GROMACS .gro file of C-alpha atoms in nm:
model
  464
    1MET     CA    1   2.085   1.458  -0.466
    2ARG     CA    2   2.245   1.749  -0.284
    3ASP     CA    3   2.301   1.937  -0.611
    4LEU     CA    4   1.941   1.883  -0.721
    5LEU     CA    5   1.806   2.005  -0.387
    6ALA     CA    6   2.036   2.306  -0.395
    7ASN     CA    7   1.903   2.394  -0.740
    8TYR     CA    8   1.544   2.398  -0.610
    9LEU     CA    9   1.586   2.507  -0.251
   10GLU     CA   10   1.906   2.692  -0.170
   11GLY     CA   11   1.848   3.052  -0.068
   12LYS     CA   12   1.475   2.990  -0.029
   13LYS     CA   13   1.247   2.943   0.268
   14VAL     CA   14   1.115   2.587   0.272
   15LEU     CA   15   0.797   2.465   0.442
   16ILE     CA   16   0.752   2.099   0.532
   17ALA     CA   17   0.377   2.031   0.538
   18GLY     CA   18   0.316   1.736   0.770
   19PHE     CA   19   0.565   1.613   1.028
   20GLY     CA   20   0.505   1.241   1.042
   21VAL     CA   21   0.761   0.977   0.940
   22GLU     CA   22   0.826   1.129   0.598
   23GLY     CA   23   0.818   1.489   0.718
   24ARG     CA   24   1.081   1.412   0.982
   25SER     CA   25   1.292   1.239   0.719
   26THR     CA   26   1.270   1.545   0.492
   27TYR     CA   27   1.371   1.776   0.777
   28SER     CA   28   1.667   1.554   0.871
   29LEU     CA   29   1.812   1.551   0.520
   30LEU     CA   30   1.756   1.922   0.451
   31ARG     CA   31   1.907   2.026   0.783
   32ARG     CA   32   2.208   1.800   0.722
   33PHE     CA   33   2.268   1.940   0.373
   34PHE     CA   34   2.171   2.303   0.447
   35PRO     CA   35   2.240   2.398   0.811
   36GLN     CA   36   2.150   2.765   0.759
   37MET     CA   37   1.832   2.713   0.555
   38VAL     CA   38   1.511   2.861   0.699
   39ILE     CA   39   1.277   2.563   0.735
   40GLY     CA   40   0.918   2.581   0.848
   41ILE     CA   41   0.725   2.283   0.986
   42ALA     CA   42   0.348   2.292   0.961
   43ASP     CA   43   0.157   2.017   1.142
   44ARG     CA   44  -0.181   2.048   1.310
   45GLN     CA   45  -0.101   1.765   1.555
   46MET     CA   46   0.228   1.908   1.682
   47LYS     CA   47   0.262   2.122   1.991
   48GLU     CA   48   0.513   2.404   1.974
   49ASP     CA   49   0.632   2.333   2.326
   50GLY     CA   50   0.585   1.955   2.312
   51PRO     CA   51   0.855   1.687   2.330
   52GLU     CA   52   0.897   1.693   1.952
   53ALA     CA   53   0.956   2.071   1.941
   54LEU     CA   54   1.268   2.179   1.753
   55THR     CA   55   1.499   2.442   1.899
   56ASP     CA   56   1.710   2.512   1.590
   57LYS     CA   57   1.720   2.891   1.538
   58ASN     CA   58   1.651   2.850   1.165
   59THR     CA   59   1.345   2.630   1.218
   60ILE     CA   60   0.996   2.774   1.251
   61VAL     CA   61   0.733   2.543   1.404
   62MET     CA   62   0.367   2.610   1.324
   63ALA     CA   63   0.129   2.385   1.515
   64GLY     CA   64  -0.232   2.349   1.621
   65ALA     CA   65  -0.526   2.514   1.446
   66ALA     CA   66  -0.307   2.797   1.310
   67TYR     CA   67  -0.053   2.565   1.149
   68LEU     CA   68  -0.107   2.711   0.798
   69ASP     CA   69  -0.134   3.079   0.891
   70ARG     CA   70   0.216   3.155   0.757
   71TYR     CA   71   0.193   2.928   0.456
   72HIS     CA   72   0.254   3.207   0.204
   73ASP     CA   73   0.574   3.317   0.380
   74PHE     CA   74   0.756   3.023   0.219
   75ASP     CA   75   0.893   2.982  -0.134
   76VAL     CA   76   0.885   2.601  -0.151
   77VAL     CA   77   0.640   2.358   0.010
   78VAL     CA   78   0.746   1.993   0.052
   79LYS     CA   79   0.416   1.815   0.109
   80SER     CA   80   0.394   1.487   0.300
   81PRO     CA   81   0.168   1.216   0.149
   82GLY     CA   82  -0.092   1.231   0.425
   83ILE     CA   83  -0.167   1.600   0.365
   84ARG     CA   84  -0.452   1.652   0.120
   85MET     CA   85  -0.376   1.905  -0.150
   86ASP     CA   86  -0.715   2.070  -0.103
   87ALA     CA   87  -0.633   2.120   0.267
   88LEU     CA   88  -0.354   2.361   0.173
   89PRO     CA   89  -0.414   2.726   0.076
   90ARG     CA   90  -0.397   2.803  -0.294
   91PRO     CA   91  -0.025   2.858  -0.370
   92GLU     CA   92   0.099   3.191  -0.493
   93SER     CA   93   0.256   3.202  -0.839
   94ARG     CA   94   0.610   3.212  -0.699
   95GLN     CA   95   0.561   2.905  -0.480
   96LEU     CA   96   0.678   2.556  -0.574
   97ILE     CA   97   0.475   2.264  -0.435
   98THR     CA   98   0.671   1.939  -0.438
   99SER     CA   99   0.723   1.621  -0.236
  100GLN     CA  100   0.998   1.390  -0.120
  101THR     CA  101   0.884   1.135  -0.380
  102ALA     CA  102   0.903   1.384  -0.668
  103LEU     CA  103   1.247   1.510  -0.567
  104PHE     CA  104   1.385   1.160  -0.516
  105LEU     CA  105   1.251   1.037  -0.851
  106GLU     CA  106   1.398   1.336  -1.030
  107ALA     CA  107   1.739   1.248  -0.886
  108TYR     CA  108   1.731   0.868  -0.924
  109ARG     CA  109   1.446   0.768  -1.157
  110ARG     CA  110   1.678   0.571  -1.391
  111GLN     CA  111   1.758   0.338  -1.101
  112VAL     CA  112   1.403   0.303  -0.967
  113ILE     CA  113   1.161   0.013  -1.000
  114GLY     CA  114   0.836   0.178  -0.890
  115ILE     CA  115   0.545  -0.038  -0.779
  116THR     CA  116   0.187   0.068  -0.718
  117GLY     CA  117  -0.162  -0.082  -0.707
  118THR     CA  118  -0.458  -0.077  -0.475
  119LYS     CA  119  -0.351  -0.413  -0.334
  120GLY     CA  120  -0.034  -0.621  -0.345
  121LYS     CA  121   0.226  -0.345  -0.376
  122THR     CA  122   0.402  -0.418  -0.045
  123THR     CA  123   0.429  -0.791  -0.113
  124THR     CA  124   0.548  -0.728  -0.470
  125ALA     CA  125   0.802  -0.464  -0.364
  126HIS     CA  126   0.947  -0.694  -0.097
  127LEU     CA  127   0.959  -0.982  -0.348
  128VAL     CA  128   1.140  -0.775  -0.612
  129HIS     CA  129   1.386  -0.650  -0.348
  130HIS     CA  130   1.442  -1.010  -0.232
  131LEU     CA  131   1.499  -1.143  -0.585
  132LEU     CA  132   1.745  -0.865  -0.670
  133GLY     CA  133   1.936  -0.899  -0.344
  134LYS     CA  134   1.961  -1.278  -0.356
  135SER     CA  135   2.082  -1.253  -0.716
  136GLY     CA  136   2.377  -1.036  -0.615
  137CYS     CA  137   2.240  -0.690  -0.699
  138LYS     CA  138   2.264  -0.401  -0.457
  139SER     CA  139   1.901  -0.321  -0.385
  140LEU     CA  140   1.738  -0.067  -0.154
  141LEU     CA  141   1.371  -0.087  -0.051
  142VAL     CA  142   1.186   0.240   0.012
  143GLY     CA  143   0.843   0.392   0.006
  144ASN     CA  144   0.493   0.356   0.138
  145MET     CA  145   0.570   0.078   0.387
  146GLY     CA  146   0.742   0.328   0.617
  147TYR     CA  147   1.086   0.367   0.460
  148PRO     CA  148   1.119   0.730   0.337
  149PRO     CA  149   1.342   0.748   0.029
  150PHE     CA  150   1.548   1.039   0.168
  151ASP     CA  151   1.669   0.802   0.442
  152VAL     CA  152   1.874   0.601   0.189
  153VAL     CA  153   2.023   0.884  -0.018
  154GLU     CA  154   2.373   0.833   0.119
  155GLN     CA  155   2.356   0.457   0.039
  156VAL     CA  156   2.281   0.502  -0.331
  157ASP     CA  157   2.563   0.423  -0.575
  158SER     CA  158   2.548   0.436  -0.953
  159ASP     CA  159   2.476   0.061  -0.972
  160THR     CA  160   2.212   0.052  -0.695
  161ARG     CA  161   1.861  -0.065  -0.779
  162ILE     CA  162   1.592   0.115  -0.578
  163VAL     CA  163   1.261  -0.065  -0.527
  164PHE     CA  164   1.004   0.203  -0.449
  165GLU     CA  165   0.654   0.117  -0.323
  166LEU     CA  166   0.436   0.411  -0.429
  167SER     CA  167   0.095   0.499  -0.288
  168SER     CA  168  -0.162   0.708  -0.474
  169HIS     CA  169  -0.089   0.990  -0.227
  170GLN     CA  170   0.280   0.986  -0.320
  171LEU     CA  171   0.201   0.976  -0.692
  172GLU     CA  172  -0.084   1.226  -0.687
  173HIS     CA  173   0.112   1.534  -0.795
  174CYS     CA  174   0.425   1.362  -0.931
  175ARG     CA  175   0.553   1.473  -1.269
  176VAL     CA  176   0.835   1.221  -1.287
  177SER     CA  177   0.791   0.846  -1.338
  178PRO     CA  178   1.036   0.562  -1.263
  179HIS     CA  179   1.237   0.380  -1.529
  180ILE     CA  180   1.054   0.053  -1.457
  181ALA     CA  181   0.696   0.106  -1.341
  182VAL     CA  182   0.453  -0.160  -1.218
  183LEU     CA  183   0.075  -0.115  -1.189
  184LEU     CA  184  -0.071  -0.424  -1.022
  185ASN     CA  185  -0.441  -0.334  -1.013
  186ILE     CA  186  -0.689  -0.058  -0.939
  187PHE     CA  187  -0.998  -0.095  -0.718
  188GLN     CA  188  -1.205   0.153  -0.521
  189GLU     CA  189  -1.016   0.284  -0.218
  190HIS     CA  190  -0.926   0.613  -0.046
  191LEU     CA  191  -1.249   0.767  -0.173
  192ASP     CA  192  -1.248   0.989   0.137
  193HIS     CA  193  -0.925   1.149   0.010
  194TYR     CA  194  -1.019   1.204  -0.355
  195ALA     CA  195  -1.300   1.397  -0.523
  196SER     CA  196  -1.396   1.083  -0.717
  197TYR     CA  197  -1.284   0.732  -0.810
  198ARG     CA  198  -1.158   0.883  -1.137
  199HIS     CA  199  -0.927   1.119  -0.947
  200TYR     CA  200  -0.784   0.819  -0.758
  201GLN     CA  201  -0.720   0.639  -1.088
  202MET     CA  202  -0.545   0.945  -1.230
  203ALA     CA  203  -0.317   0.958  -0.926
  204LYS     CA  204  -0.221   0.594  -0.976
  205SER     CA  205  -0.160   0.645  -1.349
  206ASN     CA  206   0.119   0.897  -1.276
  207ILE     CA  207   0.349   0.601  -1.223
  208ALA     CA  208   0.362   0.569  -1.603
  209THR     CA  209   0.229   0.885  -1.770
  210HIS     CA  210   0.561   1.068  -1.732
  211GLN     CA  211   0.782   0.782  -1.849
  212GLN     CA  212   1.016   0.833  -2.142
  213THR     CA  213   1.115   0.630  -2.446
  214GLY     CA  214   1.329   0.342  -2.324
  215ASP     CA  215   1.135   0.303  -1.998
  216PHE     CA  216   0.915   0.001  -1.918
  217PHE     CA  217   0.557  -0.018  -1.793
  218ILE     CA  218   0.440  -0.349  -1.642
  219TYR     CA  219   0.066  -0.387  -1.592
  220SER     CA  220  -0.204  -0.646  -1.529
  221MET     CA  221  -0.401  -0.741  -1.837
  222ASN     CA  222  -0.657  -0.914  -1.614
  223ASN     CA  223  -0.748  -0.604  -1.410
  224GLU     CA  224  -1.009  -0.412  -1.608
  225ARG     CA  225  -0.920  -0.067  -1.473
  226SER     CA  226  -0.545  -0.108  -1.529
  227ALA     CA  227  -0.593  -0.234  -1.884
  228SER     CA  228  -0.841   0.047  -1.956
  229LEU     CA  229  -0.595   0.315  -1.844
  230VAL     CA  230  -0.327   0.165  -2.070
  231ARG     CA  231  -0.564   0.196  -2.366
  232GLU     CA  232  -0.653   0.553  -2.268
  233PHE     CA  233  -0.302   0.698  -2.242
  234ARG     CA  234  -0.047   0.713  -2.521
  235LEU     CA  235   0.254   0.608  -2.318
  236ARG     CA  236   0.606   0.653  -2.448
  237SER     CA  237   0.739   0.355  -2.253
  238THR     CA  238   0.749  -0.008  -2.364
  239LEU     CA  239   0.436  -0.195  -2.247
  240THR     CA  240   0.480  -0.526  -2.069
  241GLY     CA  241   0.154  -0.696  -1.981
  242PHE     CA  242   0.121  -0.994  -1.748
  243SER     CA  243  -0.175  -1.229  -1.745
  244SER     CA  244  -0.311  -1.550  -1.599
  245ASN     CA  245  -0.356  -1.668  -1.961
  246ALA     CA  246  -0.119  -1.700  -2.254
  247GLY     CA  247  -0.200  -1.586  -2.604
  248ASN     CA  248  -0.348  -1.240  -2.543
  249GLY     CA  249  -0.030  -1.041  -2.598
  250ALA     CA  250   0.106  -1.095  -2.247
  251ARG     CA  251   0.483  -1.096  -2.211
  252VAL     CA  252   0.467  -1.281  -1.877
  253TRP     CA  253   0.195  -1.538  -1.810
  254LEU     CA  254   0.090  -1.838  -1.605
  255GLU     CA  255   0.051  -2.199  -1.716
  256LYS     CA  256  -0.077  -2.415  -1.431
  257ASP     CA  257   0.161  -2.299  -1.155
  258GLU     CA  258   0.454  -2.209  -1.384
  259ILE     CA  259   0.543  -1.847  -1.466
  260LEU     CA  260   0.671  -1.811  -1.823
  261SER     CA  261   0.799  -1.515  -2.026
  262ASP     CA  262   0.913  -1.431  -2.376
  263LEU     CA  263   1.097  -1.114  -2.272
  264GLY     CA  264   1.429  -1.280  -2.356
  265GLY     CA  265   1.328  -1.342  -2.718
  266SER     CA  266   1.206  -1.697  -2.664
  267VAL     CA  267   0.965  -1.856  -2.416
  268GLN     CA  268   1.144  -1.936  -2.091
  269LYS     CA  269   1.029  -2.080  -1.760
  270ILE     CA  270   1.093  -1.849  -1.464
  271PHE     CA  271   0.974  -2.038  -1.152
  272ARG     CA  272   0.684  -2.233  -1.008
  273THR     CA  273   0.450  -2.028  -0.791
  274SER     CA  274   0.439  -2.320  -0.546
  275LEU     CA  275   0.801  -2.239  -0.457
  276LEU     CA  276   0.681  -1.936  -0.261
  277PRO     CA  277   0.460  -1.937   0.051
  278LEU     CA  278   0.205  -1.706  -0.115
  279GLN     CA  279  -0.153  -1.821  -0.162
  280GLY     CA  280  -0.426  -1.706  -0.399
  281GLU     CA  281  -0.468  -1.569  -0.751
  282HIS     CA  282  -0.377  -1.219  -0.636
  283ASN     CA  283  -0.038  -1.343  -0.522
  284GLN     CA  284   0.013  -1.520  -0.853
  285SER     CA  285  -0.031  -1.177  -1.013
  286ASN     CA  286   0.217  -1.028  -0.767
  287MET     CA  287   0.470  -1.298  -0.857
  288MET     CA  288   0.426  -1.243  -1.231
  289ALA     CA  289   0.475  -0.867  -1.189
  290ALA     CA  290   0.787  -0.922  -0.977
  291ALA     CA  291   0.930  -1.166  -1.231
  292ALA     CA  292   0.870  -0.917  -1.514
  293ALA     CA  293   1.036  -0.634  -1.319
  294CYS     CA  294   1.344  -0.843  -1.242
  295LEU     CA  295   1.378  -0.966  -1.601
  296LEU     CA  296   1.366  -0.607  -1.727
  297ALA     CA  297   1.618  -0.511  -1.458
  298GLY     CA  298   1.860  -0.761  -1.610
  299LEU     CA  299   1.822  -1.078  -1.404
  300THR     CA  300   1.819  -1.414  -1.582
  301PRO     CA  301   1.533  -1.663  -1.542
  302ASP     CA  302   1.773  -1.902  -1.366
  303ALA     CA  303   1.879  -1.635  -1.116
  304ILE     CA  304   1.517  -1.544  -1.041
  305GLY     CA  305   1.421  -1.908  -0.994
  306LEU     CA  306   1.709  -1.974  -0.754
  307ALA     CA  307   1.630  -1.663  -0.548
  308ALA     CA  308   1.253  -1.714  -0.530
  309ALA     CA  309   1.248  -2.010  -0.291
  310GLY     CA  310   1.381  -1.815   0.007
  311PHE     CA  311   1.108  -1.551   0.018
  312ALA     CA  312   0.911  -1.524   0.344
  313THR     CA  313   0.553  -1.400   0.375
  314LEU     CA  314   0.468  -1.063   0.529
  315PRO     CA  315   0.243  -1.014   0.834
  316HIS     CA  316  -0.129  -0.923   0.816
  317ARG     CA  317  -0.170  -1.089   0.474
  318MET     CA  318  -0.365  -1.413   0.516
  319GLU     CA  319  -0.127  -1.474   0.805
  320PHE     CA  320  -0.184  -1.793   1.006
  321VAL     CA  321  -0.202  -1.681   1.370
  322GLY     CA  322  -0.264  -2.009   1.551
  323GLU     CA  323  -0.490  -2.301   1.631
  324PHE     CA  324  -0.709  -2.334   1.940
  325GLY     CA  325  -0.942  -2.624   2.007
  326GLY     CA  326  -0.919  -2.734   1.646
  327LYS     CA  327  -1.015  -2.384   1.525
  328LEU     CA  328  -0.782  -2.202   1.284
  329PHE     CA  329  -0.725  -1.826   1.300
  330TYR     CA  330  -0.606  -1.608   1.011
  331ASN     CA  331  -0.514  -1.238   1.012
  332ASP     CA  332  -0.581  -1.058   0.683
  333SER     CA  333  -0.606  -0.705   0.824
  334ILE     CA  334  -0.449  -0.566   0.505
  335ALA     CA  335  -0.781  -0.640   0.328
  336THR     CA  336  -0.929  -0.289   0.335
  337ILE     CA  337  -1.137  -0.332   0.018
  338PRO     CA  338  -1.401  -0.591  -0.081
  339GLU     CA  339  -1.191  -0.748  -0.359
  340ALA     CA  340  -0.916  -0.838  -0.112
  341ALA     CA  341  -1.160  -0.991   0.136
  342MET     CA  342  -1.327  -1.195  -0.139
  343MET     CA  343  -0.988  -1.326  -0.248
  344ALA     CA  344  -0.901  -1.431   0.108
  345VAL     CA  345  -1.231  -1.617   0.154
  346THR     CA  346  -1.195  -1.788  -0.184
  347THR     CA  347  -0.834  -1.887  -0.116
  348LEU     CA  348  -0.879  -2.019   0.239
  349ARG     CA  349  -1.214  -2.188   0.161
  350ASP     CA  350  -1.308  -2.324   0.505
  351VAL     CA  351  -1.409  -1.988   0.657
  352ASP     CA  352  -1.674  -2.033   0.925
  353SER     CA  353  -1.653  -1.687   1.089
  354LEU     CA  354  -1.561  -1.367   0.906
  355ILE     CA  355  -1.483  -1.040   1.091
  356LEU     CA  356  -1.580  -0.739   0.880
  357GLY     CA  357  -1.609  -0.362   0.892
  358GLY     CA  358  -1.434  -0.055   1.024
  359PHE     CA  359  -1.404   0.301   0.901
  360ASP     CA  360  -1.645   0.379   0.615
  361ARG     CA  361  -1.476   0.536   0.311
  362GLY     CA  362  -1.786   0.522   0.090
  363ILE     CA  363  -1.678   0.215  -0.112
  364ASP     CA  364  -1.947   0.039  -0.318
  365TYR     CA  365  -2.025  -0.287  -0.135
  366GLY     CA  366  -2.298  -0.411  -0.373
  367GLU     CA  367  -2.105  -0.698  -0.532
  368PHE     CA  368  -1.944  -0.788  -0.200
  369ILE     CA  369  -2.283  -0.814  -0.026
  370ASP     CA  370  -2.397  -1.065  -0.289
  371PHE     CA  371  -2.072  -1.258  -0.244
  372LEU     CA  372  -2.120  -1.278   0.133
  373ALA     CA  373  -2.480  -1.395   0.099
  374GLN     CA  374  -2.377  -1.675  -0.139
  375SER     CA  375  -2.053  -1.768   0.041
  376GLY     CA  376  -2.198  -2.010   0.294
  377ILE     CA  377  -2.002  -1.844   0.575
  378ARG     CA  378  -2.199  -1.923   0.891
  379GLN     CA  379  -2.107  -1.614   1.098
  380LEU     CA  380  -2.062  -1.263   0.964
  381LEU     CA  381  -1.932  -1.050   1.251
  382PHE     CA  382  -1.953  -0.677   1.179
  383THR     CA  383  -1.810  -0.368   1.345
  384GLY     CA  384  -1.773   0.003   1.264
  385GLN     CA  385  -1.975   0.224   1.031
  386ALA     CA  386  -1.868   0.021   0.728
  387GLY     CA  387  -1.999  -0.289   0.905
  388ILE     CA  388  -2.335  -0.119   0.963
  389ARG     CA  389  -2.364  -0.036   0.593
  390MET     CA  390  -2.273  -0.391   0.490
  391MET     CA  391  -2.534  -0.533   0.729
  392GLN     CA  392  -2.798  -0.296   0.597
  393GLY     CA  393  -2.719  -0.403   0.241
  394ILE     CA  394  -2.751  -0.771   0.331
  395ALA     CA  395  -3.083  -0.705   0.510
  396GLU     CA  396  -3.222  -0.516   0.211
  397LYS     CA  397  -3.117  -0.769  -0.055
  398HIS     CA  398  -3.092  -1.106   0.118
  399ASP     CA  399  -3.247  -1.091   0.468
  400LEU     CA  400  -3.008  -1.322   0.656
  401PRO     CA  401  -3.036  -1.202   1.019
  402GLU     CA  402  -2.933  -1.538   1.164
  403ARG     CA  403  -2.588  -1.505   1.005
  404CYS     CA  404  -2.518  -1.139   1.090
  405LEU     CA  405  -2.406  -0.998   1.426
  406TYR     CA  406  -2.293  -0.643   1.501
  407PHE     CA  407  -2.045  -0.533   1.772
  408GLU     CA  408  -1.955  -0.180   1.877
  409ARG     CA  409  -1.608  -0.296   1.980
  410PHE     CA  410  -1.366  -0.478   1.753
  411ASP     CA  411  -1.251  -0.691   2.048
  412ASP     CA  412  -1.604  -0.823   2.105
  413ALA     CA  413  -1.633  -0.931   1.741
  414VAL     CA  414  -1.305  -1.123   1.768
  415ILE     CA  415  -1.409  -1.288   2.096
  416ALA     CA  416  -1.735  -1.402   1.933
  417GLY     CA  417  -1.532  -1.552   1.650
  418ILE     CA  418  -1.307  -1.732   1.896
  419GLN     CA  419  -1.601  -1.873   2.089
  420HIS     CA  420  -1.834  -1.978   1.810
  421THR     CA  421  -1.618  -2.086   1.515
  422ARG     CA  422  -1.664  -2.460   1.462
  423GLN     CA  423  -1.380  -2.710   1.503
  424GLY     CA  424  -1.178  -2.772   1.190
  425ARG     CA  425  -1.289  -2.440   1.040
  426ILE     CA  426  -1.142  -2.091   1.007
  427CYS     CA  427  -1.203  -1.764   1.186
  428LEU     CA  428  -1.080  -1.495   0.946
  429LEU     CA  429  -1.017  -1.125   0.998
  430SER     CA  430  -1.055  -0.978   0.649
  431PRO     CA  431  -1.249  -0.656   0.711
  432ALA     CA  432  -1.304  -0.506   0.362
  433ALA     CA  433  -1.276  -0.165   0.531
  434SER     CA  434  -1.021   0.080   0.665
  435SER     CA  435  -0.905   0.058   1.026
  436TYR     CA  436  -0.899   0.427   1.116
  437ASP     CA  437  -1.208   0.427   1.337
  438GLN     CA  438  -1.058   0.221   1.622
  439PHE     CA  439  -0.693   0.179   1.519
  440ARG     CA  440  -0.391   0.375   1.396
  441ASN     CA  441  -0.363   0.161   1.082
  442PHE     CA  442  -0.424  -0.192   0.953
  443GLU     CA  443  -0.107  -0.319   1.126
  444HIS     CA  444  -0.239  -0.200   1.463
  445ARG     CA  445  -0.570  -0.378   1.395
  446GLY     CA  446  -0.393  -0.699   1.290
  447GLN     CA  447  -0.171  -0.688   1.596
  448ARG     CA  448  -0.476  -0.652   1.822
  449PHE     CA  449  -0.632  -0.957   1.655
  450ARG     CA  450  -0.311  -1.152   1.720
  451GLU     CA  451  -0.306  -1.041   2.085
  452LEU     CA  452  -0.663  -1.155   2.145
  453ILE     CA  453  -0.599  -1.496   1.986
  454GLN     CA  454  -0.274  -1.538   2.178
  455SER     CA  455  -0.448  -1.447   2.504
  456VAL     CA  456  -0.696  -1.730   2.452
  457LEU     CA  457  -0.415  -1.972   2.362
  458ASN     CA  458  -0.221  -1.873   2.675
  459ASP     CA  459  -0.528  -1.914   2.897
  460HIS     CA  460  -0.591  -2.257   2.749
  461THR     CA  461  -0.228  -2.361   2.805
  462ARG     CA  462  -0.234  -2.248   3.168
  463LYS     CA  463  -0.544  -2.459   3.235
  464LEU     CA  464  -0.385  -2.777   3.099
   0.00000   0.00000   0.00000
């Protein structure tokens, strides 16, 4: 990695655009490898004299409203995922715009299993990492879940497998694709970041469009958008489709609750989905994708089956929070799109109160509104601008005012769910919207839901 970075960066002035988790990681590695390099840091949120200010004589900090004023003074720009490309000035012809993801993939792509999708990528990445590790492989987990790839550079050996969760923002301007690439699904999301849904799809497709002969592309044959993109692009990699049905060309498929594959030349059983504590059809897809990735990485069906049973679920994904007065509470804060919320309701079944809404990204809620009206859920508790738009859609098409309540504050919606959910039924947080109106991210929202439920449980215990 040091040689590759030296080839691109040595003797040049480098600007790090965005100084969040990944930006700090980039700075740490560059400063360690190149102590004398002139590095600029451009971040609107930073304060030049704040606690995060850097005093290194070769570091230039540009903060506040003028954070891009000296943009053209630098030869190379390493862009963090959260910085929109259209927020940056048009680069001069001499400038190179790159990212930590692009540089890391260029150095290690032959060892990378890259995983993307609108939903399910974190669960699938953790599952692949678990299966590899429990089967005796050296595996590192990096990417969108908060583990910058530069942080593991010094742990990578020639036989290391790197499981890389890739967001659309990380892939957006990538011109290198991983050796094994997984596309789980594509739904509408992040429409506030992209010029159109099509632009979002093109960003996702970069996980495979730059693959080479001898690489592998794993994709869902059941997700219309994913399958359509496969038909559209002439990929050089070997296609490996997974499906809930056999007989349509899938190389990995589901029969009842058994995952099977013919990737070894004959049909072999991999494992039963009931071995893992993952519920719902979407998680069956995640398990099939993970099984395919591990088979292509060289694991045997027996090794995968033995390793699968020890996998633990991740928080904020249909997570059981507790029971109070016979009422069950589930945290599915990760559900930032309608398809995820519909899957949670369908999987859990006994939902009596559903907490919805948040930051409005302009997603089409038409199908979701019909689903809610027909779901039989007794209480629809809305919050945020997305909640307002959902309520308006229900009023226009179905007129169900007795089932819909709106709350300015997220906390008040949760408290209403706690109070009015019927015994033996479920109060579910599955918002179908982003969290950025009242929270830092979906984890922060899910944690607040947990805190409110736990507060009620503690109060009840003290009274006994």
